[in-house]
Every structure is written in C-alpha cells, then in structure tokens.
XYZ file of C-alpha atoms in Angstrom:
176
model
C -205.477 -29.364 160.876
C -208.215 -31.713 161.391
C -211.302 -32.004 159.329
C -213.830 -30.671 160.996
C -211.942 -27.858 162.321
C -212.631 -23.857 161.215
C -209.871 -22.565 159.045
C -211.777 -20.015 157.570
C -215.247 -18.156 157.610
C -215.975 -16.196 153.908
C -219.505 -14.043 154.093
C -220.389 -12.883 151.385
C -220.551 -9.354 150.792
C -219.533 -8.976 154.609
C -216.571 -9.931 156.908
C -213.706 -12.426 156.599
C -212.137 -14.536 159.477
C -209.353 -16.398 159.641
C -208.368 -19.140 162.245
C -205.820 -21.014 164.085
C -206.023 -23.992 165.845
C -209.657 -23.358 166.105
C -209.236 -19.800 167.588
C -210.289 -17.076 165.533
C -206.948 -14.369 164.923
C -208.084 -12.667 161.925
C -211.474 -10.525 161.153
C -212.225 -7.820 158.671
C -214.530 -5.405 159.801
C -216.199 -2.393 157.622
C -213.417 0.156 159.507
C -210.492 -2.735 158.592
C -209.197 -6.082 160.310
C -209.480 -6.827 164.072
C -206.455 -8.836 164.754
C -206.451 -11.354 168.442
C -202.811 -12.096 169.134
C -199.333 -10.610 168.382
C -199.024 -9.141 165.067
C -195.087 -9.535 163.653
C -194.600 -7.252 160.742
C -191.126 -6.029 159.164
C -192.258 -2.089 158.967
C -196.288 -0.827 159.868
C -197.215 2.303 157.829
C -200.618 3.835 159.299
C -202.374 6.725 157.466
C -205.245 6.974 160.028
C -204.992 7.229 164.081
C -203.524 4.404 165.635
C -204.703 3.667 168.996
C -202.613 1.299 170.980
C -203.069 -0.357 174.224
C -199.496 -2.286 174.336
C -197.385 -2.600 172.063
C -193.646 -3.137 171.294
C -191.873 -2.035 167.888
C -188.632 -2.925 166.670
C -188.770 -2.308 163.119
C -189.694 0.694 160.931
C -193.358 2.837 162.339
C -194.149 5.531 159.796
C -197.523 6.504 161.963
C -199.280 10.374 161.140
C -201.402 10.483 164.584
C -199.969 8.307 167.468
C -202.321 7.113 170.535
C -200.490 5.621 173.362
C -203.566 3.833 176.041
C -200.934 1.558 177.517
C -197.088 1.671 177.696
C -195.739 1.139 174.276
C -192.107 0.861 172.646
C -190.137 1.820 169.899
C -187.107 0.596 170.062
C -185.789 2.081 173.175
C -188.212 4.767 172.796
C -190.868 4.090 175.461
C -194.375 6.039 175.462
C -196.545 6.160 178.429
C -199.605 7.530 179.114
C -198.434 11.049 178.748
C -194.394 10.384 178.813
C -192.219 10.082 175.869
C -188.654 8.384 177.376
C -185.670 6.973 175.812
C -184.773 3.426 177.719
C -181.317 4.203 176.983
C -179.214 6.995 175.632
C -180.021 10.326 174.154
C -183.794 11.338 173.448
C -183.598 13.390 170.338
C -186.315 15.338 169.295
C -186.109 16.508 165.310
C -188.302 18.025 163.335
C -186.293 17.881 160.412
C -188.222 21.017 158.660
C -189.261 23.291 161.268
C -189.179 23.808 164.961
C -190.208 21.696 167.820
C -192.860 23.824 169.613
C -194.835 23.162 172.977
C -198.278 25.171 173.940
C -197.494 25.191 177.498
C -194.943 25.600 180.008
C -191.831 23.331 179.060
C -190.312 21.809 182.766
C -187.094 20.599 183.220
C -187.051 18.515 185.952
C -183.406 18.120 186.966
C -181.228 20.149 189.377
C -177.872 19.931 187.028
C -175.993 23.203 188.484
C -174.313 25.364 185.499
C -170.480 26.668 185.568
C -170.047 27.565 182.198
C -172.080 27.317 179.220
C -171.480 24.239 178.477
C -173.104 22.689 181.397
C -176.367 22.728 182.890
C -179.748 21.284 182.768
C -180.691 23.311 179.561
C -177.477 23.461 177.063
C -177.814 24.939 173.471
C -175.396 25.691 170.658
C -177.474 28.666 169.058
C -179.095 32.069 170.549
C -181.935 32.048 172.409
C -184.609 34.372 172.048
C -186.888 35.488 175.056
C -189.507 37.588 174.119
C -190.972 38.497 178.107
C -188.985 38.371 181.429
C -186.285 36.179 182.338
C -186.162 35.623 185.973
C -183.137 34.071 187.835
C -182.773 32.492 190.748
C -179.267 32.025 191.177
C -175.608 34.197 189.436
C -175.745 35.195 186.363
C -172.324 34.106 184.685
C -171.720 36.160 181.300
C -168.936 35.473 178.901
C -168.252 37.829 176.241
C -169.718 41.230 175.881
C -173.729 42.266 177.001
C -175.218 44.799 175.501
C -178.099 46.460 177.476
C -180.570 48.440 175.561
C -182.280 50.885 178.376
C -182.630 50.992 182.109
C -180.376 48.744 184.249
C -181.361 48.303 187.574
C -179.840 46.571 190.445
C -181.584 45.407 193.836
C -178.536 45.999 195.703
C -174.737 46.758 195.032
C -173.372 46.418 191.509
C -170.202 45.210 191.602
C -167.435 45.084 188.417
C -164.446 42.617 188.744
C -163.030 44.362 185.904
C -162.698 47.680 183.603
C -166.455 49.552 183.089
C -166.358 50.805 179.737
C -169.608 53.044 178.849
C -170.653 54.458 175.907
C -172.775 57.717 176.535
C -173.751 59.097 179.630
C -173.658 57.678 183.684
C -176.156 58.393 185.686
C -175.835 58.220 189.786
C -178.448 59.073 191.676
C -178.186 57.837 195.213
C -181.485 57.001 197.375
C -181.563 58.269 200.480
C-alpha cells in the first residue's frame, strides 16, 4: 500500500472503516457493519432478520428469520422472491420436531396421473386426515377395506367387481 493511501478510518466513540486499495469495504454502523463487496465466510450464524438482495451460500447458514429481495442460494437450494426450489434433486422439507404447516391453500402444480398408491403427484407413507370434503375429479382406486360411517350416496350406478359384504341393514329405495 502506498503512503498516502486510506487503510483505515478510527472515530472515536463512533464508526470504524476499513479499506482496500483505497475503496472503502468495511463500516460499522450503530445497527452493525455495512460490508461493499463479497463477503467469504466458512459458516454465517444470524440471530436477527437477514435481508438479502443476492446472495450465494455454500457453507453452513444457521439464520432464525430469512428475507429473500433477490434470488439467493443455498447450496442447490434456490430462493426467489416467493419460491423455495431445489436446483437439483429432492426438496425436503423437515421440521425435525413438529409438523410442516401452510395457512393457505397448498397447490400442486403437476399433472402426474396415479395407478396405485405409490404413484402420483401427492405420495405419502402415513394416513391422512381430512377434516371437510374431499372432492374427486377422476376414479377412486381403493386397496384394502373402507369403512363408511353413515350415508353413502352415489350420483349414478354403483357398481361391485366383487363380493358385497354388509354388516346391518340394506336399504333400496328406487327414485322414480
């Protein structure tokens, strides 16, 4: 560095800031440091919001509130406006102590047609619990035995490929 060039600004009882190649990189402010250029850390561990316009991680982010303004990376997580994506793979979501919940509608946007349970566009390995209607728009497959606590009722024909076995009374009353 030459002589008469900034390396560092002390004020007392106020800010600090730091410089490099007579550009100013570092400055502490009274909320923290302001930082101009790429900052290359081995982990980041934020207690407060991070806000971040564009950004790309690849080692350890322990963050508690996460603001995305640009499109941002974590390893091949990728974060977008209002998108979380994986860039390749699997994107798992864990909460490792509770359940993942959303406060709206949850979409799935893909047309993957089912044939058994083990395919489809939503696949799951425990019950699922529905606690208002369940529309369908296409067959209902079932595999194993349904119960069906009160009224059935069918649009049209019901049709049974196999042996009807009911417990209690039948019913048939036929609409004219």
């Amino acid at each position: 560095a030459g002589l008469n060039v900034t390396q560092a600004i002390f004020t007392a009882g106020s800010s600090v800031e730091l410089y490099h190649a007579g550009q100013k990189k570092l400055d502490t402010t009274i909320y923290g440091i302001d930082v101009t250029g790429t900052v290359s850390a081995d982990g980041l561990i934020v207690s407060g919001i991070a806000t971040l316009p564009q950004t790309s991680f690849t080692g350890d982010v322990e963050v508690q509130n996460f603001k995305v303004t640009g499109i941002s990376t974590l390893g091949n997580i990728k974060l977008q406006s209002n998108t979380l994506a994986t860039q390749s793979g699997n994107l798992i979501l864990d909460s490792f102590a509770g359940t993942i919940q959303t406060n709206d509608a949850l979409f799935v946007n893909t047309a993957t047609q089912s044939t058994n349970k083990d395919t489809g566009s939503i696949i799951t390995q425990g019950g699922i619990g529905v606690e208002k209607n369940v529309n369908i728009g296409g067959n209902l497959g079932v595999t194993g035995t349904s119960t069906l606590a009160g009224i059935v009722t069918t649009g049209t024909d019901l049709f049974v490929g196999g042996n009807l076995n009911v417990l209690g009374d039948v019913v048939y009353d036929e609409v004219q």
